[in-house]
Amino acid sequence: MAAPGASKPRVFSGIQPSGGLHLGNYLGAIRNWVRDQDKYDNIFCIVDLHAMTLPYDPSVLQERILDLAATYLAAGISEQHAAIFVQSHIPAHSELAWVLECYTPMGWLERMVAFKEKAGRQSHERVGSGLLVYPVLQAADILLYDTNLVPVGEDQRQHIELTRDIGQRINQRFGPIFTMPDALIQKAGARIMGLDNPETKMSKSLAIKAPGHAIFMLDSPDTIRKKFARAQTDAEPAVRFPAGAGVANLLEIYRTICGKEWAEVEQEFAGKPYSVLKGRVADAVIEALAPIQERYRAIRSDDPALMRRLRSAADRLSPTANATLARVQRAVGLR
Ligand code: TYM
């Protein structure tokens, strides 16, 4: 925490506009951004360049960018505390990424778990090389703004460590150019699992193929109830501890939304039938999402105004990004 009078620590985080946001994105990321926003000087990015790394439909990308911007605002991010902008609106992200790629060993990228998982689902001839170099672009996002903290879910920890490795490599070679960021990962809600398969992380790409996999932030109350009712549990008739993976995931969602300790939820649900647990989790999620959904609709009613806000945030941030880029360009001999 910054001392009184000192400037606040810089926070940077981002989400891909690659489809509807799910409960994992909300509990692992956005909700924490909103809760802590007044402690920090925040930058929240819509990482459209990252959304090109898996097959996508160009005709809906602009729509998805607006969806995500409206979701950030509807969830409670205030432009008083945060700049919300689109990654491709500031070309310095791509320019820095190229320079960093030239200083990042291939082996570091091939070890990334997210790459192995996503690339593993497709044939090698079809995977775009953007998927491999994607964490370097993420490092550029973070390093451009002298970021101190990166609030993310558990799945992004390895990418933040890589960001530090890349930053340190440049600093060791050329002197102190970059500020070293730390991941900020909460104890609750950092790894929400799929409702249909609690062994896999809840993810946007898996939800496309299996609608019961994830709750989306814009799902209707009826859909939310049905998805929880069908969520995988185990063969026990009632909640017992230690709970199996499916039940533990439902309890984790519930305690994160309600801000409760494990001991409290254990007491609340021990011996209760699964239908009670599923009903209460659904109620808690519906209650948390209802006001967000209402604000979302109001914000999406004026898309041109929303795009103007995004553009003007990019204009305000550009000088900072360009100053860092210039520092790097001078060091590597491009200026
Ligand atoms: P993305 O778009 O996959 O996810 C956005 C955020 O949601 C979190 N998250 C989860 N948290 C808990 N449980 C889950 N099942 C779950 N699924 C996703 C992620 O940890 C993330 O915080 N590479 C990033 C985007 C990015 C970025 C950045 C993040 C690009 N540049 C710079 C931080 C800083 C990504 O693909 O996130």
Coordinates of C-alpha atoms and ligand atoms in Angstrom, one line a residue:
M1 CA 0.0 0.0 0.0
A2 CA 1.2 3.5 -0.8
A3 CA 2.0 5.9 2.1
P4 CA -0.4 8.8 2.5
G5 CA 0.4 11.4 0.0
A6 CA 2.5 9.0 -2.2
S7 CA 1.1 8.0 -5.5
K8 CA -0.9 4.8 -5.5
P9 CA 0.5 1.5 -6.8
R10 CA -0.2 0.9 -10.5
V11 CA -2.5 -2.0 -11.3
F12 CA -2.8 -3.4 -14.8
S13 CA -5.0 -6.3 -15.9
G14 CA -7.0 -7.5 -18.9
I15 CA -9.5 -9.9 -20.4
Q16 CA -9.8 -11.3 -23.9
P17 CA -13.0 -10.3 -25.8
S18 CA -13.4 -13.8 -27.0
G19 CA -17.0 -14.5 -25.9
G20 CA -19.2 -14.0 -22.9
L21 CA -17.6 -13.7 -19.5
H22 CA -18.1 -16.5 -17.1
L23 CA -18.2 -16.8 -13.4
G24 CA -14.5 -17.7 -13.3
N25 CA -13.7 -14.3 -15.0
Y26 CA -16.0 -12.5 -12.6
L27 CA -14.8 -14.2 -9.3
G28 CA -11.1 -14.6 -10.3
A29 CA -10.7 -11.1 -11.8
I30 CA -13.3 -8.4 -12.2
R31 CA -14.9 -8.6 -8.8
N32 CA -11.6 -8.1 -7.1
W33 CA -10.7 -5.2 -9.4
V34 CA -14.0 -3.5 -8.4
R35 CA -13.6 -4.1 -4.7
D36 CA -10.0 -2.8 -4.5
Q37 CA -10.1 -0.1 -7.2
D38 CA -9.8 2.9 -4.8
K39 CA -6.5 1.6 -3.4
Y40 CA -4.8 1.7 -6.8
D41 CA -4.2 3.6 -9.9
N42 CA -5.8 1.1 -12.3
I43 CA -5.6 0.3 -16.0
F44 CA -8.0 -2.3 -17.3
C45 CA -7.5 -3.5 -20.8
I46 CA -9.7 -5.2 -23.4
V47 CA -7.0 -7.4 -25.0
D48 CA -8.3 -7.7 -28.5
L49 CA -5.0 -8.7 -30.0
H50 CA -4.9 -11.7 -27.7
A51 CA -8.4 -12.7 -28.8
M52 CA -6.9 -13.4 -32.3
T53 CA -4.7 -16.2 -31.1
L54 CA -7.4 -18.9 -31.4
P55 CA -9.9 -19.2 -34.4
Y56 CA -12.4 -16.3 -34.1
D57 CA -15.0 -14.5 -36.2
P58 CA -13.8 -11.1 -37.4
S59 CA -17.3 -9.9 -38.0
V60 CA -18.2 -10.0 -34.3
L61 CA -14.9 -8.8 -32.7
Q62 CA -16.0 -5.2 -32.4
E63 CA -19.3 -6.3 -30.8
R64 CA -17.3 -8.4 -28.3
I65 CA -15.1 -5.5 -27.5
L66 CA -18.1 -3.4 -26.6
D67 CA -19.6 -6.3 -24.6
L68 CA -16.5 -6.5 -22.5
A69 CA -16.2 -2.7 -22.0
A70 CA -19.9 -2.6 -20.9
T71 CA -19.3 -5.5 -18.6
Y72 CA -16.3 -3.8 -16.9
L73 CA -18.4 -0.7 -16.3
A74 CA -21.6 -2.6 -15.3
A75 CA -19.6 -4.6 -12.8
G76 CA -18.7 -1.4 -11.1
I77 CA -15.4 -0.2 -12.4
S78 CA -15.4 3.5 -12.1
E79 CA -13.5 5.7 -14.6
Q80 CA -12.6 7.9 -11.7
H81 CA -10.2 5.1 -10.5
A82 CA -9.5 3.3 -13.7
A83 CA -8.7 3.7 -17.4
I84 CA -10.6 1.2 -19.6
F85 CA -9.1 0.9 -23.1
V86 CA -8.7 -1.4 -26.1
Q87 CA -5.2 -2.9 -26.5
S88 CA -5.0 -2.4 -30.3
H89 CA -5.8 1.3 -29.9
I90 CA -2.3 1.8 -28.5
P91 CA 0.2 0.5 -31.1
A92 CA 3.1 0.5 -28.6
H93 CA 1.8 -2.9 -27.3
S94 CA 2.6 -4.6 -30.6
E95 CA 5.8 -2.7 -31.0
L96 CA 7.2 -3.6 -27.6
A97 CA 6.0 -7.2 -28.0
W98 CA 8.2 -7.6 -31.1
V99 CA 11.3 -6.3 -29.3
L100 CA 10.6 -8.5 -26.3
E101 CA 10.1 -11.5 -28.5
C102 CA 13.6 -11.1 -29.9
Y103 CA 14.9 -11.3 -26.3
T104 CA 12.7 -14.2 -25.1
P105 CA 14.0 -17.8 -25.6
M106 CA 11.6 -20.2 -27.4
G107 CA 12.0 -22.7 -24.6
W108 CA 10.4 -20.3 -22.1
L109 CA 7.3 -20.0 -24.3
E110 CA 7.1 -23.8 -25.0
R111 CA 6.9 -24.4 -21.3
M112 CA 3.8 -22.3 -20.8
V113 CA 0.9 -24.5 -19.5
A114 CA -1.8 -22.4 -21.3
F115 CA 0.0 -22.9 -24.6
K116 CA 0.4 -26.6 -24.1
E117 CA -3.3 -26.9 -23.2
K118 CA -4.7 -24.8 -26.0
A119 CA -2.3 -25.9 -28.7
G120 CA -2.8 -29.5 -27.6
R121 CA -6.5 -29.3 -28.6
Q122 CA -5.6 -28.6 -32.3
S123 CA -3.3 -30.1 -34.9
H124 CA 0.1 -28.5 -34.9
E125 CA -0.2 -27.4 -38.6
R126 CA -3.3 -25.3 -37.6
V127 CA -2.1 -23.5 -34.5
G128 CA -1.2 -19.9 -35.3
S129 CA 2.2 -18.8 -34.0
G130 CA 0.4 -16.0 -32.1
L131 CA -0.6 -18.6 -29.6
L132 CA 3.0 -19.3 -28.7
V133 CA 4.2 -15.7 -28.5
Y134 CA 1.0 -14.5 -26.7
P135 CA 2.6 -14.4 -23.2
V136 CA 5.2 -11.9 -24.6
L137 CA 2.4 -9.6 -25.8
Q138 CA 1.0 -9.9 -22.3
A139 CA 4.4 -9.0 -20.8
A140 CA 4.4 -6.0 -23.1
D141 CA 1.0 -5.0 -21.8
I142 CA 2.1 -5.1 -18.2
L143 CA 5.6 -3.6 -18.6
L144 CA 4.6 -0.6 -20.7
Y145 CA 2.8 1.0 -17.8
D146 CA 5.4 0.5 -14.9
T147 CA 2.9 -1.8 -13.4
N148 CA 3.3 -2.9 -9.7
L149 CA 0.4 -5.4 -9.4
V150 CA -1.5 -7.6 -11.8
P151 CA -4.7 -8.9 -10.3
V152 CA -5.6 -12.2 -12.1
G153 CA -6.8 -15.7 -11.5
E154 CA -4.5 -18.6 -10.7
D155 CA -4.2 -19.7 -14.3
Q156 CA -2.3 -16.5 -15.2
R157 CA 0.4 -16.9 -12.5
Q158 CA 2.9 -18.5 -14.9
H159 CA 2.4 -15.7 -17.4
I160 CA 3.2 -13.0 -14.7
E161 CA 6.3 -15.0 -13.7
L162 CA 7.4 -15.0 -17.4
T163 CA 6.7 -11.3 -17.5
R164 CA 9.2 -10.8 -14.7
D165 CA 11.7 -13.1 -16.3
I166 CA 11.6 -11.1 -19.6
G167 CA 11.7 -7.8 -17.7
Q168 CA 14.7 -8.9 -15.7
R169 CA 16.5 -10.1 -18.7
I170 CA 16.2 -6.7 -20.4
N171 CA 17.1 -4.9 -17.1
Q172 CA 20.2 -7.0 -16.6
R173 CA 21.3 -6.3 -20.1
F174 CA 20.5 -2.6 -20.4
G175 CA 20.0 -1.2 -16.9
P176 CA 16.8 -0.4 -15.1
I177 CA 14.2 0.0 -17.8
F178 CA 11.2 -1.9 -16.4
T179 CA 9.4 -1.9 -13.1
M180 CA 8.9 -5.5 -11.8
P181 CA 5.3 -6.5 -11.4
D182 CA 3.8 -8.9 -8.9
A183 CA 0.8 -11.1 -9.5
L184 CA -2.1 -10.4 -7.1
I185 CA -4.1 -13.6 -6.7
Q186 CA -6.8 -13.9 -4.1
K187 CA -7.3 -16.9 -1.8
A188 CA -11.0 -17.2 -2.8
G189 CA -12.3 -17.7 -6.3
A190 CA -8.9 -17.8 -8.1
R191 CA -9.7 -21.1 -9.8
I192 CA -13.3 -21.9 -10.5
M193 CA -13.8 -25.2 -12.1
G194 CA -16.2 -26.4 -14.9
L195 CA -19.7 -27.3 -13.6
D196 CA -19.9 -30.3 -16.0
N197 CA -16.4 -31.4 -15.1
P198 CA -14.8 -30.2 -11.9
E199 CA -11.4 -31.5 -13.0
T200 CA -11.1 -28.8 -15.6
K201 CA -10.9 -25.0 -15.2
M202 CA -14.0 -23.1 -16.2
S203 CA -13.1 -21.6 -19.6
K204 CA -14.7 -19.7 -22.4
S205 CA -13.4 -22.1 -25.1
L206 CA -14.8 -25.2 -23.3
A207 CA -18.1 -23.5 -22.7
I208 CA -18.7 -23.0 -26.5
K209 CA -18.9 -26.8 -26.9
A210 CA -20.6 -27.6 -23.6
P211 CA -23.3 -25.1 -22.6
G212 CA -23.6 -26.7 -19.1
H213 CA -19.8 -26.0 -18.5
A214 CA -20.1 -22.4 -17.3
I215 CA -22.4 -19.8 -15.9
F216 CA -22.2 -16.6 -18.0
M217 CA -22.5 -13.2 -16.4
L218 CA -25.4 -12.4 -18.7
D219 CA -27.3 -15.7 -18.1
S220 CA -30.9 -15.4 -17.1
P221 CA -31.9 -16.5 -13.5
D222 CA -33.7 -19.5 -15.0
T223 CA -30.6 -20.6 -17.0
I224 CA -28.4 -20.2 -13.9
R225 CA -30.7 -22.3 -11.8
K226 CA -30.8 -25.1 -14.5
K227 CA -27.0 -25.1 -14.9
F228 CA -26.4 -25.4 -11.2
A229 CA -29.1 -28.1 -10.9
R230 CA -27.2 -30.1 -13.5
A231 CA -23.7 -29.4 -12.0
Q232 CA -21.7 -32.6 -11.4
T233 CA -21.4 -33.6 -7.8
D234 CA -20.7 -37.2 -6.6
A235 CA -22.4 -40.4 -5.5
E236 CA -23.0 -39.3 -1.8
P237 CA -26.6 -38.4 -1.0
A238 CA -25.6 -35.2 1.0
V239 CA -22.8 -32.8 1.6
R240 CA -19.9 -34.5 3.5
F241 CA -16.4 -33.3 4.3
P242 CA -13.8 -33.6 2.8
A243 CA -16.1 -32.9 -0.2
G244 CA -15.5 -34.2 -3.7
A245 CA -14.3 -31.8 -6.5
G246 CA -17.8 -30.9 -7.8
V247 CA -19.2 -30.1 -4.4
A248 CA -16.0 -28.3 -3.4
N249 CA -16.3 -26.1 -6.5
L250 CA -20.0 -25.2 -5.6
L251 CA -18.9 -24.3 -2.1
E252 CA -16.0 -22.3 -3.4
I253 CA -18.4 -20.3 -5.6
Y254 CA -20.8 -19.7 -2.8
R255 CA -18.2 -18.7 -0.2
T256 CA -16.5 -16.3 -2.7
I257 CA -19.7 -14.6 -3.6
C258 CA -20.9 -14.4 0.1
G259 CA -17.4 -13.5 1.5
K260 CA -17.6 -16.4 4.0
E261 CA -14.8 -18.5 5.5
W262 CA -14.6 -22.3 4.8
A263 CA -15.5 -23.2 8.3
E264 CA -18.8 -21.2 8.0
V265 CA -19.9 -22.9 4.8
E266 CA -18.9 -26.3 6.1
Q267 CA -21.2 -25.7 9.1
E268 CA -24.0 -24.3 6.9
F269 CA -24.1 -27.3 4.5
A270 CA -22.8 -30.3 6.4
G271 CA -25.4 -33.1 5.9
K272 CA -27.7 -31.0 3.7
P273 CA -28.9 -32.6 0.4
Y274 CA -27.2 -31.4 -2.8
S275 CA -30.4 -29.8 -3.9
V276 CA -30.2 -27.3 -1.0
L277 CA -26.6 -26.4 -1.8
K278 CA -27.3 -26.0 -5.5
G279 CA -30.3 -23.8 -4.8
R280 CA -28.4 -21.5 -2.4
V281 CA -25.5 -21.1 -4.8
A282 CA -27.8 -20.3 -7.6
D283 CA -29.6 -17.7 -5.4
A284 CA -26.3 -16.1 -4.4
V285 CA -25.1 -15.9 -8.0
I286 CA -28.4 -14.6 -9.4
E287 CA -28.5 -11.9 -6.7
A288 CA -24.9 -10.8 -7.5
L289 CA -25.4 -10.7 -11.2
A290 CA -28.8 -9.1 -11.4
P291 CA -27.7 -5.4 -10.9
I292 CA -24.7 -5.9 -13.3
Q293 CA -27.1 -7.2 -16.0
E294 CA -29.4 -4.3 -15.6
R295 CA -26.5 -1.7 -15.8
Y296 CA -25.1 -3.6 -18.7
R297 CA -28.2 -3.2 -20.8
A298 CA -28.3 0.6 -20.1
I299 CA -24.6 1.0 -21.1
R300 CA -25.0 -1.0 -24.3
S301 CA -27.9 1.3 -25.4
D302 CA -25.4 3.8 -26.6
D303 CA -22.5 2.1 -28.4
P304 CA -21.0 5.2 -30.1
A305 CA -20.7 6.9 -26.7
L306 CA -19.0 3.8 -25.2
M307 CA -16.5 3.6 -28.1
R308 CA -15.7 7.3 -27.6
R309 CA -14.9 6.7 -23.9
L310 CA -12.6 3.8 -24.9
R311 CA -10.8 5.9 -27.5
S312 CA -10.3 8.8 -25.1
A313 CA -8.8 6.5 -22.4
A314 CA -6.3 5.2 -25.0
D315 CA -5.4 8.8 -25.9
R316 CA -4.7 9.6 -22.3
L317 CA -2.6 6.4 -21.8
S318 CA -0.6 6.7 -25.0
P319 CA 2.1 9.1 -23.7
T320 CA 3.0 6.7 -20.8
A321 CA 3.1 3.7 -23.2
N322 CA 5.1 5.6 -25.8
A323 CA 7.6 6.8 -23.2
T324 CA 8.4 3.3 -22.1
L325 CA 8.6 2.1 -25.7
A326 CA 11.1 4.9 -26.4
R327 CA 13.2 3.9 -23.4
V328 CA 13.4 0.4 -24.8
Q329 CA 14.0 1.5 -28.4
R330 CA 17.0 3.6 -27.3
A331 CA 18.4 0.7 -25.3
V332 CA 18.2 -1.8 -28.2
G333 CA 19.6 0.6 -30.8
L334 CA 16.3 1.5 -32.6
R335 CA 16.7 5.2 -31.8
Ligands
TYM1 P1 -8.6 -14.5 -19.8 O1 -9.3 -13.6 -20.8 O2 -8.5 -15.9 -20.2 O3 -9.2 -14.4 -18.4 C1 -9.5 -13.2 -17.7 C2 -9.3 -13.2 -16.3 O4 -10.1 -14.2 -15.7 C3 -9.4 -15.1 -14.9 N1 -10.0 -16.5 -15.0 C4 -10.3 -17.2 -14.0 N2 -10.3 -17.0 -12.6 C5 -10.8 -18.0 -11.8 N3 -11.3 -19.2 -12.3 C6 -11.4 -19.4 -13.6 N4 -11.9 -20.6 -14.1 C7 -10.9 -18.4 -14.5 N5 -10.8 -18.3 -15.9 C8 -10.2 -17.1 -16.1 C9 -8.0 -15.1 -15.5 O5 -7.0 -15.5 -14.6 C10 -7.8 -13.6 -15.8 O6 -7.5 -12.9 -14.7 N6 -3.8 -13.7 -20.9 C11 -4.9 -13.1 -20.2 C12 -5.3 -11.7 -20.6 C13 -4.2 -10.7 -20.5 C14 -3.8 -10.1 -19.3 C15 -2.8 -9.2 -19.8 C16 -4.0 -10.3 -18.0 C17 -3.6 -10.2 -21.6 N7 -2.7 -9.2 -21.1 C18 -2.1 -8.4 -18.9 C19 -3.3 -9.5 -17.1 C20 -2.3 -8.5 -17.5 C21 -6.1 -14.0 -20.4 O7 -6.2 -14.7 -21.5 O8 -7.1 -13.9 -19.5

